[in-house]
Coordinates of C-alpha atoms and ligand atoms in Angstrom, one line a residue:
V4 CA 13.6 14.6 -1.1
A5 CA 14.3 11.3 -2.9
E6 CA 13.8 9.4 0.4
L7 CA 10.5 11.3 1.1
S8 CA 9.1 10.1 -2.2
G9 CA 10.3 6.6 -1.7
H10 CA 12.2 6.7 -5.0
L11 CA 15.6 5.8 -3.6
A12 CA 14.5 4.2 -0.4
K13 CA 15.3 0.6 0.4
V14 CA 13.3 -1.8 2.6
A15 CA 14.9 -5.0 3.7
I16 CA 12.6 -7.8 4.7
V17 CA 14.1 -10.5 6.8
G18 CA 12.3 -13.9 6.4
A19 CA 10.8 -14.8 3.0
G20 CA 8.0 -17.0 4.5
S21 CA 4.3 -16.4 4.2
V22 CA 4.5 -13.1 6.0
G23 CA 7.7 -11.8 4.5
A24 CA 6.9 -12.6 0.9
T25 CA 3.4 -11.1 1.2
L26 CA 4.8 -8.0 2.9
A27 CA 7.2 -7.6 -0.1
Y28 CA 4.3 -8.0 -2.5
A29 CA 2.3 -5.3 -0.6
C30 CA 5.3 -3.0 -0.5
L31 CA 5.7 -3.3 -4.3
I32 CA 2.1 -2.8 -5.1
R33 CA 1.9 0.3 -2.9
G34 CA 5.2 1.7 -4.3
V35 CA 6.6 2.0 -0.9
A36 CA 10.3 1.8 -1.8
H37 CA 12.6 1.7 -4.8
T38 CA 14.4 -1.4 -3.7
V39 CA 12.8 -4.3 -1.8
A40 CA 15.4 -6.8 -0.5
L41 CA 14.5 -10.2 0.9
Y42 CA 16.9 -12.1 3.2
D43 CA 16.2 -15.7 4.3
I44 CA 18.4 -18.5 5.5
S45 CA 16.8 -20.7 2.9
A46 CA 18.6 -19.9 -0.4
S47 CA 16.1 -21.8 -2.5
K48 CA 13.1 -20.2 -0.9
V49 CA 14.4 -16.6 -1.2
E50 CA 15.4 -17.2 -4.8
A51 CA 12.0 -18.5 -5.7
E52 CA 10.2 -15.6 -4.0
V53 CA 12.4 -13.0 -5.6
L54 CA 11.9 -14.5 -9.1
D55 CA 8.1 -14.6 -8.6
L56 CA 8.0 -11.0 -7.4
R57 CA 10.3 -9.8 -10.1
H58 CA 8.1 -11.3 -12.8
G59 CA 5.4 -8.8 -11.7
L60 CA 7.5 -5.7 -11.7
Q61 CA 6.0 -4.5 -15.0
F62 CA 2.7 -4.0 -13.3
V63 CA 3.7 -2.0 -10.2
P64 CA 5.3 1.4 -9.6
R65 CA 9.0 1.4 -10.6
A66 CA 11.0 -0.8 -8.2
D67 CA 13.5 -3.6 -8.0
V68 CA 13.5 -6.7 -6.0
V69 CA 16.7 -8.4 -4.7
G70 CA 17.2 -11.3 -2.4
S71 CA 19.8 -13.6 -0.9
D72 CA 20.7 -16.0 1.9
D73 CA 23.6 -13.5 2.7
V74 CA 22.7 -10.7 5.1
S75 CA 24.7 -8.2 3.0
V76 CA 21.6 -8.0 0.7
C77 CA 20.1 -5.7 3.4
A78 CA 23.0 -3.2 3.1
G79 CA 22.1 0.4 3.5
A80 CA 18.4 -0.3 4.1
D81 CA 16.3 2.6 5.4
V82 CA 13.9 0.2 7.0
I83 CA 14.4 -3.4 8.1
A84 CA 11.3 -5.4 8.7
V85 CA 11.8 -8.6 10.6
T86 CA 9.4 -11.5 9.8
A87 CA 11.8 -14.4 10.3
G88 CA 11.2 -17.0 12.9
A89 CA 8.9 -19.6 14.3
K90 CA 5.2 -19.2 13.9
Q91 CA 2.2 -20.3 15.9
R92 CA 1.0 -23.9 15.4
P93 CA -2.7 -24.5 16.1
G94 CA -3.2 -24.2 19.8
Q95 CA -0.1 -22.2 20.5
T96 CA -0.2 -18.6 21.8
R97 CA 2.0 -15.9 20.4
L98 CA 3.8 -15.8 23.8
D99 CA 4.7 -19.5 23.4
L100 CA 7.1 -18.6 20.6
A101 CA 9.0 -16.1 22.7
A102 CA 12.1 -18.0 23.7
T103 CA 12.9 -19.4 20.2
N104 CA 12.4 -16.0 18.5
V105 CA 14.3 -14.0 21.1
D106 CA 17.3 -16.3 20.4
L107 CA 16.9 -15.7 16.7
C108 CA 16.9 -11.9 17.4
R109 CA 20.2 -12.3 19.4
Q110 CA 21.9 -13.6 16.2
L111 CA 20.1 -11.4 13.7
I112 CA 19.9 -7.9 15.1
P113 CA 23.7 -7.2 15.4
R114 CA 24.4 -8.6 11.9
L115 CA 21.6 -6.5 10.4
L116 CA 22.8 -3.3 12.0
E117 CA 26.3 -4.0 10.8
V118 CA 25.1 -3.7 7.2
A119 CA 22.3 -1.2 7.7
P120 CA 23.4 1.0 10.7
D121 CA 20.9 3.8 9.9
A122 CA 17.8 1.7 9.5
V123 CA 14.5 2.0 11.4
I124 CA 13.7 -1.5 12.7
V125 CA 10.1 -2.8 12.3
M126 CA 9.5 -6.1 14.1
V127 CA 6.7 -8.4 12.8
T128 CA 7.8 -11.7 14.2
N129 CA 5.7 -12.8 17.2
P130 CA 5.4 -12.3 20.1
V131 CA 5.9 -8.9 18.5
D132 CA 5.9 -6.8 21.8
V133 CA 8.5 -9.0 23.5
L134 CA 10.6 -9.1 20.3
T135 CA 10.4 -5.3 19.9
L136 CA 11.8 -4.9 23.4
A137 CA 14.4 -7.6 22.6
A138 CA 15.5 -5.8 19.4
L139 CA 15.7 -2.5 21.2
Q140 CA 17.9 -3.9 23.9
L141 CA 20.1 -5.9 21.5
S142 CA 20.5 -3.0 19.1
A143 CA 21.1 -0.3 21.8
L144 CA 19.4 2.1 19.3
P145 CA 17.3 5.1 20.5
P146 CA 13.8 3.8 21.4
Q147 CA 12.1 5.7 18.6
R148 CA 14.0 3.7 15.9
V149 CA 12.7 0.3 17.0
L150 CA 9.0 -0.5 16.7
G151 CA 6.7 -3.3 15.8
T152 CA 3.5 -3.7 13.8
G153 CA 1.7 -4.2 17.1
T154 CA -2.0 -3.9 16.9
V155 CA -2.2 -2.2 13.5
L156 CA -3.5 -5.4 12.1
D157 CA -5.9 -6.0 15.1
S158 CA -7.2 -2.5 14.7
S159 CA -7.9 -3.1 11.1
R160 CA -9.8 -6.3 12.0
L161 CA -11.8 -4.3 14.6
R162 CA -12.6 -1.6 12.1
D163 CA -13.8 -4.2 9.5
L164 CA -16.2 -5.8 12.0
V165 CA -17.5 -2.5 13.3
A166 CA -18.0 -1.2 9.7
R167 CA -19.9 -4.2 8.7
H168 CA -22.1 -3.9 11.8
V169 CA -23.0 -0.3 11.6
G170 CA -23.0 -0.1 7.8
V171 CA -20.3 2.5 6.9
A172 CA -17.0 2.2 5.1
V173 CA -14.1 0.7 7.1
Q174 CA -12.1 3.9 6.3
N175 CA -14.6 6.0 8.3
V176 CA -14.5 3.9 11.5
H177 CA -11.9 5.3 13.9
A178 CA -11.2 2.7 16.5
F179 CA -8.0 1.2 18.0
V180 CA -7.1 -2.1 19.5
V181 CA -4.3 -1.4 22.1
G182 CA -2.0 -3.3 24.4
E183 CA -0.4 -6.6 23.6
H184 CA -0.7 -8.0 20.0
G185 CA -2.1 -11.1 21.6
D186 CA -4.6 -12.5 24.1
S187 CA -4.7 -9.5 26.4
E188 CA -5.3 -6.8 23.7
F189 CA -8.6 -4.9 23.8
P190 CA -10.5 -2.2 21.8
L191 CA -10.7 1.4 23.1
W192 CA -14.5 1.5 22.8
S193 CA -14.8 4.7 24.8
S194 CA -13.0 6.8 22.2
A195 CA -14.1 4.9 19.0
S196 CA -16.0 7.1 16.5
V197 CA -17.6 7.0 13.1
G198 CA -17.1 10.2 11.3
S199 CA -17.1 12.5 14.3
V200 CA -20.0 10.7 16.0
P201 CA -19.0 8.7 19.1
L202 CA -19.4 5.0 18.2
R203 CA -21.6 4.3 21.2
Q204 CA -24.1 7.0 20.0
F205 CA -23.9 6.0 16.3
S206 CA -26.7 4.3 14.4
L207 CA -28.1 4.5 10.9
A208 CA -31.8 4.2 10.2
G209 CA -32.8 0.6 9.8
R210 CA -29.5 -0.8 11.2
P211 CA -28.8 -2.0 14.7
A212 CA -26.6 0.2 17.0
L213 CA -23.6 -1.4 18.6
G214 CA -24.6 -2.6 22.0
P215 CA -22.5 -4.0 24.9
E216 CA -23.0 -7.6 23.7
D217 CA -21.8 -6.6 20.2
E218 CA -18.7 -5.0 21.7
Q219 CA -17.9 -8.2 23.6
R220 CA -18.5 -10.4 20.5
I221 CA -16.4 -8.2 18.3
A222 CA -13.6 -7.9 20.8
H223 CA -13.6 -11.7 21.0
E224 CA -13.6 -12.1 17.3
V225 CA -10.6 -9.8 16.9
V226 CA -8.6 -11.6 19.6
T227 CA -9.3 -15.0 18.1
A228 CA -9.0 -14.0 14.4
A229 CA -5.5 -15.3 13.8
E230 CA -6.3 -18.6 15.4
R231 CA -9.3 -19.1 13.1
I232 CA -7.2 -18.3 10.0
I233 CA -4.3 -20.5 11.1
R234 CA -6.7 -23.4 11.6
G235 CA -8.0 -22.9 8.1
K236 CA -4.9 -22.1 6.0
G237 CA -1.8 -22.5 8.3
A238 CA -0.7 -18.9 8.4
T239 CA -2.0 -15.3 8.2
N240 CA -0.4 -13.3 5.5
Y241 CA -2.5 -10.8 3.5
A242 CA -3.7 -8.4 6.1
I243 CA -0.4 -8.4 8.0
G244 CA 1.4 -7.8 4.7
L245 CA -0.8 -4.8 4.0
A246 CA -0.6 -3.6 7.6
G247 CA 3.2 -3.9 7.6
A248 CA 3.5 -2.2 4.3
R249 CA 1.4 0.7 5.7
V250 CA 3.8 1.1 8.7
I251 CA 6.9 1.0 6.4
E252 CA 5.4 3.5 4.1
A253 CA 4.7 5.9 7.0
I254 CA 8.4 5.7 7.9
I255 CA 9.9 6.0 4.4
K256 CA 7.5 8.7 3.2
D257 CA 7.8 10.6 6.5
E258 CA 4.1 10.7 6.9
N259 CA 3.5 11.5 10.6
R260 CA 0.7 8.9 10.4
V261 CA -1.1 7.8 13.6
L262 CA -0.8 4.1 13.8
P263 CA -1.1 1.7 16.8
V264 CA 2.5 0.4 16.6
T265 CA 4.3 -1.2 19.5
S266 CA 7.2 0.7 21.0
L267 CA 8.8 1.3 24.3
L268 CA 6.3 3.3 26.4
S269 CA 7.7 6.3 28.2
G270 CA 5.6 8.5 30.3
H271 CA 3.7 5.4 31.6
D272 CA 5.8 4.7 34.6
D273 CA 3.0 2.6 36.1
L274 CA 3.3 0.1 33.2
G275 CA 7.0 -0.5 33.7
Q276 CA 9.7 -1.2 31.0
V277 CA 7.5 -2.6 28.2
C278 CA 6.7 -2.4 24.5
L279 CA 3.0 -2.2 23.8
S280 CA 0.8 -0.7 21.2
L281 CA -0.9 2.7 21.6
P282 CA -1.7 5.1 18.8
A283 CA 1.6 6.8 17.9
V284 CA 2.9 9.2 15.3
V285 CA 5.1 7.4 12.8
N286 CA 7.5 9.1 10.5
R287 CA 11.1 9.0 9.2
S288 CA 12.5 8.9 12.7
G289 CA 10.3 5.9 13.6
V290 CA 8.0 6.5 16.5
Q291 CA 8.0 10.2 17.0
A292 CA 5.5 10.3 19.8
V293 CA 3.0 8.0 21.6
L294 CA -0.3 9.7 22.0
D295 CA -1.8 10.3 25.4
V296 CA -5.2 8.7 24.6
S297 CA -8.1 9.3 26.9
M298 CA -9.3 6.0 28.4
S299 CA -12.1 4.9 30.8
E300 CA -11.1 3.5 34.1
E301 CA -11.8 0.0 32.9
E302 CA -9.6 0.5 29.8
R303 CA -6.7 1.8 32.0
D304 CA -7.0 -1.3 34.1
L305 CA -7.0 -3.6 31.0
L306 CA -3.9 -1.8 29.7
S307 CA -2.1 -2.4 33.0
R308 CA -3.0 -6.1 32.8
S309 CA -1.8 -6.3 29.2
A310 CA 1.5 -4.7 30.2
A311 CA 1.9 -7.2 33.1
A312 CA 1.3 -10.1 30.7
V313 CA 4.0 -8.9 28.2
R314 CA 6.4 -7.9 31.0
A315 CA 6.2 -11.3 32.6
V316 CA 7.4 -13.0 29.4
A317 CA 10.0 -10.3 28.5
E318 CA 11.5 -10.3 32.0
S319 CA 12.0 -14.1 32.0
L320 CA 13.9 -13.9 28.7
L321 CA 15.7 -10.5 28.5
Ligands
NAD420 N1 2.8 -9.3 14.1 C1 1.8 -9.8 13.4 O1 0.7 -9.2 13.4 C2 2.0 -11.1 12.7 C3 1.1 -11.6 11.9 C4 1.3 -12.9 11.3 C5 2.5 -13.6 11.6 N2 3.4 -13.0 12.4 C6 4.6 -13.7 12.8 O2 5.5 -13.6 11.7 C7 6.5 -14.7 11.8 C8 6.6 -15.4 10.4 O3 5.5 -16.1 10.1 P1 5.4 -16.8 8.7 O4 4.0 -17.4 8.6 O5 5.9 -16.0 7.6 O6 6.4 -18.0 9.0 P2 7.2 -18.9 7.9 O7 7.6 -20.2 8.6 O8 6.3 -19.0 6.6 O9 8.4 -18.0 7.5 C9 9.5 -17.8 8.4 C10 10.7 -17.6 7.5 O10 11.8 -17.2 8.3 C11 13.0 -17.8 7.8 N3 14.0 -17.8 8.8 C12 14.1 -18.5 10.0 N4 15.2 -18.2 10.7 C13 15.8 -17.2 9.9 C14 17.0 -16.5 10.1 N5 17.8 -16.7 11.2 N6 17.4 -15.6 9.2 C15 16.6 -15.3 8.1 N7 15.4 -16.0 7.9 C16 15.1 -16.9 8.8 C17 12.5 -19.2 7.4 O11 13.4 -19.8 6.5 C18 11.2 -18.9 6.8 O12 11.2 -18.7 5.4 C19 5.9 -15.6 12.9 O13 6.6 -15.4 14.1 C20 4.5 -15.2 13.0 O14 3.9 -15.5 14.3 C21 3.2 -11.8 13.0

C-alpha cells in the first residue's frame, strides 16, 4: 500500500544534467516518490543540484533528495531513470549518439542492477529506442521491466499544436505520435480525437478545421521541435522532465495509464526485434501490455519504416 501511494517509493535518476535535474524537480513537485536519488559521475554537479532541490523541499509534498557520485545512492530504488550520457549538438540526430551512449549503458546497467535488483528501468538518454533495447539485453530483465520515455514527449508536443489549432484544452486532445523517438516518428492521425469526435471531423464554429496541410505542418513541427529548442537554449529539459515524471508516477502508483512509451514489441513479428513506441499500459510491473492500435495502411507502412531505421542502428551496435 505504501508503494502504491508513493510514500515509501524511491526513484533513482542517473545523470544530473539538464534532463536529470529537471526530472528530479518534476518528480518532487508531483509528489511521485518519497526519495529522489541523483547519481552522476560529477561529484560537484550532483552535490549542487541536490542542495538546490533540497532547498525547495518545504514547498512540495513530503520527500527527501539524496545524491552522490557513488552508485550506491541508487540502492533499493523502485524505478531507475537513466538520463546520463552524450546529448545532441546542433545538427546531430539522436541516432548519431548511439555508439557513445550504448557504451555508457554497458558500464552502467549491471552496476545499477547490483544495487537495485528489483527496479523498473526507464531510459531517457538518446537514442532512447536503441538504448532501451540495449538496457534490456544488458540487464537480461523480463521485457516488461525495461522501457523508455519514447514518444510521450512528442505526443504531448503534438497535442499542444492540435489543441492550439482547433481551440480546445490540450487535455481533451487524444492523439499519439508513435514509432522512433526521432526523425522517423509520425502521428496516428487516423485515430486522433477530440472528446469523442474523430479529429478529422472536428471543428468549432469560427475556427479552421485541421486539413491535410495542417497535419503535415504539425507533424513536421513535432519532429523538428527538439532541434529548434537546442538551437535556442542548448538542451530540452522542462517538457521531458514532466513527461518522464509522468511515466515514473504511472509505475510507482501502479496506475495502468496508457502512455506511448518505448518497449520491446512482441506480437509484431513483421517489425523484428525492436523497441519502439506505441500506446501501452504502464503500471508497477512496467509495460503491462502494448495496445493493438488500429492504423491506416499508410500508418502501418510508416511504422515498418520507423522500425527499420531503429533496427539498423541497434543491429550495428548490439
Ligand atoms: N528521450 C527524450 O525525450 C529526451 C529528451 C531530452 C534529452 N534526452 C537525452 O537525455 C540525455 C541527457 O541530456 P542532458 O541535456 O541532460 O545532458 P547533460 O550533458 O546536461 O547531462 C548529462 C549528465 O550525465 C552525466 N554522466 C555522463 N556519464 C555518466 C555516467 N557514466 N554515470 C553517471 N552520470 C554520467 C554527466 O556528468 C552529465 O551531468 C541526452 O542523451 C539527451 O539526448 C532525451
